Amino acid sequence: MQTARSRGVIACRTCGTLYTGKQGSCDVCGSPLSSRLPHSLQRTWAFFFAGLAAYIPGNLLPIMVTATPQGESASTIMGGVITLIHHGSYGIALVIFIASIAVPVSKFAVIAWISLSIQWNLASDERSRHHAHELVELLGSWSMVDVFVVAALAALIQLGAVMSVTPGPGAEFFALSVALTMLSARSLDTRLIWDSPDD
């Protein structure tokens, strides 16, 4: 398959000017020219593992703390889903489960699959990997649904001695995990997906 890289064509990532066989910097804007983003895969893996490290305490630690005259109760993400199911709120429980459990785990799996297939030159369909990467970027911020819910409840439910809701430590870790996973997906130069081993 003929590619711009195999023909020696390179585009400036700042202004879009095309060059053939040129190295160094762009004549128009002075930005450094590179056929692929330097250390793209390394940055992707760094953000990936940092996001994974934050995701574990984000799920194990309480994401929300509710204080009432009877005492305090803390809820993890999965604990909140189970509570919603127990109270018959199946629709909300499903949304929270998909956005906060299924989507983040799927994002980790897809980013790892794409990165490993590039790193090890695994034979797989380039279009499928490219579409999977686009989907990860599209769904990235939807994992923040839990954090938005906790923030809204914390702002709305402040009834003094009657009842109050505050974010737990898990919310910070979870938000950090989502942000790092989004950075991991965006750090990957998707042109690497289409490169052949000979490149």
Short mmCIF file of C-alpha atoms in Angstrom, two decimals:
data_model
loop_
_atom_site.label_atom_id
_atom_site.label_comp_id
_atom_site.label_asym_id
_atom_site.label_seq_id
_atom_site.Cartn_x
_atom_site.Cartn_y
_atom_site.Cartn_z
CA MET A 1 0.00 0.00 0.00
CA GLN A 2 1.39 3.40 -1.03
CA THR A 3 1.49 5.92 1.80
CA ALA A 4 2.73 9.48 2.10
CA ARG A 5 5.52 8.22 4.31
CA SER A 6 6.69 5.64 1.79
CA ARG A 7 6.84 8.41 -0.82
CA GLY A 8 8.80 10.71 1.47
CA VAL A 9 5.95 13.21 1.84
CA ILE A 10 5.67 14.96 5.19
CA ALA A 11 3.18 17.54 6.46
CA CYS A 12 3.84 20.22 9.05
CA ARG A 13 1.56 19.50 12.01
CA THR A 14 1.21 23.22 12.76
CA CYS A 15 0.39 24.85 9.43
CA GLY A 16 -0.22 21.82 7.18
CA THR A 17 2.41 22.67 4.55
CA LEU A 18 3.48 19.59 2.54
CA TYR A 19 7.11 18.76 1.85
CA THR A 20 8.84 15.97 -0.06
CA GLY A 21 12.06 14.62 1.35
CA LYS A 22 12.59 17.61 3.64
CA GLN A 23 13.93 17.40 7.18
CA GLY A 24 14.47 19.91 9.94
CA SER A 25 11.88 22.65 10.33
CA CYS A 26 8.98 24.08 8.34
CA ASP A 27 9.85 26.98 6.02
CA VAL A 28 6.49 28.64 6.71
CA CYS A 29 6.06 28.51 10.49
CA GLY A 30 9.39 27.15 11.72
CA SER A 31 7.89 24.13 13.54
CA PRO A 32 10.00 20.94 13.62
CA LEU A 33 9.06 18.42 10.94
CA SER A 34 8.52 14.77 11.80
CA SER A 35 6.79 12.01 9.88
CA ARG A 36 5.36 10.64 13.12
CA LEU A 37 4.96 12.21 16.55
CA PRO A 38 8.17 11.45 18.49
CA HIS A 39 7.70 9.00 21.38
CA SER A 40 3.96 8.79 20.75
CA LEU A 41 3.66 5.16 21.85
CA GLN A 42 5.76 5.74 24.98
CA ARG A 43 3.52 8.63 26.06
CA THR A 44 0.44 6.53 25.36
CA TRP A 45 1.70 3.74 27.62
CA ALA A 46 2.76 6.20 30.34
CA PHE A 47 -0.69 7.79 30.53
CA PHE A 48 -2.31 4.34 30.22
CA PHE A 49 -0.55 2.88 33.28
CA ALA A 50 -1.02 6.09 35.29
CA GLY A 51 -4.75 6.01 34.47
CA LEU A 52 -4.97 2.33 35.39
CA ALA A 53 -3.21 3.01 38.70
CA ALA A 54 -5.73 5.76 39.50
CA TYR A 55 -8.72 3.68 38.36
CA ILE A 56 -8.20 1.00 41.04
CA PRO A 57 -8.51 3.29 44.11
CA GLY A 58 -11.20 5.22 42.22
CA ASN A 59 -13.35 2.10 42.40
CA LEU A 60 -12.28 0.80 45.79
CA LEU A 61 -12.52 4.06 47.75
CA PRO A 62 -15.84 5.81 48.51
CA ILE A 63 -16.91 8.19 45.76
CA MET A 64 -19.66 9.81 47.86
CA VAL A 65 -20.18 10.32 51.60
CA THR A 66 -23.70 11.00 52.89
CA ALA A 67 -24.07 12.47 56.39
CA THR A 68 -27.40 12.24 58.28
CA PRO A 69 -28.35 12.42 61.98
CA GLN A 70 -28.03 8.63 62.05
CA GLY A 71 -24.41 8.83 60.95
CA GLU A 72 -22.30 8.76 57.81
CA SER A 73 -22.52 6.27 54.95
CA ALA A 74 -19.95 5.97 52.18
CA SER A 75 -20.65 4.57 48.70
CA THR A 76 -18.27 3.23 46.11
CA ILE A 77 -19.26 3.25 42.43
CA MET A 78 -20.32 -0.40 42.45
CA GLY A 79 -21.96 0.04 45.85
CA GLY A 80 -24.02 2.89 44.43
CA VAL A 81 -25.10 0.74 41.47
CA ILE A 82 -26.19 -2.05 43.83
CA THR A 83 -28.09 0.45 46.01
CA LEU A 84 -29.91 1.85 42.97
CA ILE A 85 -30.89 -1.68 41.87
CA HIS A 86 -32.09 -2.44 45.41
CA HIS A 87 -34.36 0.63 45.28
CA GLY A 88 -35.70 -0.30 41.84
CA SER A 89 -33.89 2.42 39.85
CA TYR A 90 -32.72 -0.01 37.19
CA GLY A 91 -32.35 2.56 34.41
CA ILE A 92 -30.11 4.88 36.41
CA ALA A 93 -28.13 1.92 37.73
CA LEU A 94 -27.55 0.73 34.15
CA VAL A 95 -26.37 4.18 33.02
CA ILE A 96 -23.96 4.48 35.96
CA PHE A 97 -22.66 0.93 35.42
CA ILE A 98 -22.05 1.47 31.70
CA ALA A 99 -20.49 4.93 32.10
CA SER A 100 -18.36 4.21 35.17
CA ILE A 101 -17.51 0.50 34.91
CA ALA A 102 -18.04 -0.87 31.39
CA VAL A 103 -16.78 2.12 29.38
CA PRO A 104 -13.53 2.72 31.35
CA VAL A 105 -12.62 -0.99 31.30
CA SER A 106 -13.37 -1.11 27.56
CA LYS A 107 -11.20 1.97 26.99
CA PHE A 108 -8.28 0.36 28.80
CA ALA A 109 -8.71 -2.83 26.76
CA VAL A 110 -8.94 -1.01 23.41
CA ILE A 111 -5.96 1.28 24.06
CA ALA A 112 -3.86 -1.71 25.15
CA TRP A 113 -4.94 -3.74 22.08
CA ILE A 114 -4.09 -0.93 19.63
CA SER A 115 -0.78 -0.11 21.32
CA LEU A 116 0.34 -3.74 21.50
CA SER A 117 -0.64 -4.37 17.88
CA ILE A 118 1.52 -1.40 16.84
CA GLN A 119 4.41 -2.28 19.12
CA TRP A 120 4.55 -5.96 18.19
CA ASN A 121 3.50 -5.53 14.52
CA LEU A 122 0.53 -7.82 15.04
CA ALA A 123 -1.53 -8.62 11.96
CA SER A 124 -4.92 -7.00 12.44
CA ASP A 125 -7.35 -4.89 10.45
CA GLU A 126 -6.17 -1.26 10.34
CA ARG A 127 -9.68 0.10 9.79
CA SER A 128 -11.02 -1.72 12.86
CA ARG A 129 -8.24 -0.34 15.03
CA HIS A 130 -8.70 3.17 13.67
CA HIS A 131 -12.48 3.09 14.26
CA ALA A 132 -11.93 1.65 17.77
CA HIS A 133 -9.56 4.52 18.57
CA GLU A 134 -12.08 7.08 17.32
CA LEU A 135 -14.76 5.47 19.51
CA VAL A 136 -12.49 5.63 22.58
CA GLU A 137 -11.93 9.35 22.01
CA LEU A 138 -15.65 9.93 21.44
CA LEU A 139 -16.73 8.13 24.62
CA GLY A 140 -13.82 9.39 26.74
CA SER A 141 -15.53 12.10 28.75
CA TRP A 142 -18.76 10.12 29.29
CA SER A 143 -17.00 8.20 32.06
CA MET A 144 -17.27 11.38 34.11
CA VAL A 145 -21.02 10.81 34.67
CA ASP A 146 -20.42 9.55 38.21
CA VAL A 147 -18.25 12.53 39.08
CA PHE A 148 -20.86 14.93 37.68
CA VAL A 149 -23.61 13.21 39.71
CA VAL A 150 -21.58 13.47 42.93
CA ALA A 151 -20.72 17.14 42.22
CA ALA A 152 -24.39 17.95 41.57
CA LEU A 153 -25.55 16.17 44.73
CA ALA A 154 -22.84 17.85 46.81
CA ALA A 155 -23.98 21.25 45.54
CA LEU A 156 -27.71 20.61 45.92
CA ILE A 157 -27.97 18.53 49.09
CA GLN A 158 -26.55 20.65 51.87
CA LEU A 159 -29.25 20.66 54.55
CA GLY A 160 -27.08 21.38 57.58
CA ALA A 161 -27.73 18.91 60.39
CA VAL A 162 -30.44 17.08 58.41
CA MET A 163 -28.43 15.77 55.49
CA SER A 164 -25.33 16.60 53.47
CA VAL A 165 -23.46 14.95 50.59
CA THR A 166 -19.73 15.36 50.03
CA PRO A 167 -17.40 13.80 47.45
CA GLY A 168 -15.29 10.95 48.74
CA PRO A 169 -11.61 10.32 47.95
CA GLY A 170 -12.59 7.88 45.22
CA ALA A 171 -14.08 10.72 43.14
CA GLU A 172 -10.70 12.41 42.79
CA PHE A 173 -8.96 9.20 41.75
CA PHE A 174 -11.75 8.35 39.32
CA ALA A 175 -11.70 11.80 37.69
CA LEU A 176 -7.91 11.58 37.42
CA SER A 177 -8.19 8.15 35.81
CA VAL A 178 -10.65 9.42 33.19
CA ALA A 179 -8.43 12.40 32.36
CA LEU A 180 -5.30 10.23 32.07
CA THR A 181 -7.09 7.71 29.86
CA MET A 182 -8.23 10.51 27.55
CA LEU A 183 -4.64 11.78 27.39
CA SER A 184 -3.46 8.25 26.63
CA ALA A 185 -5.81 7.97 23.65
CA ARG A 186 -4.92 11.44 22.37
CA SER A 187 -1.17 10.84 22.73
CA LEU A 188 -1.27 8.03 20.19
CA ASP A 189 -0.30 9.06 16.67
CA THR A 190 -2.99 7.15 14.76
CA ARG A 191 -0.82 7.11 11.62
CA LEU A 192 1.22 4.40 13.36
CA ILE A 193 -1.79 2.10 12.94
CA TRP A 194 -1.38 2.23 9.15
CA ASP A 195 2.41 1.78 9.06
CA SER A 196 3.77 -1.51 7.78
CA PRO A 197 6.62 -3.30 9.60
CA ASP A 198 8.97 -2.22 6.80
CA ASP A 199 8.28 1.44 7.58
#
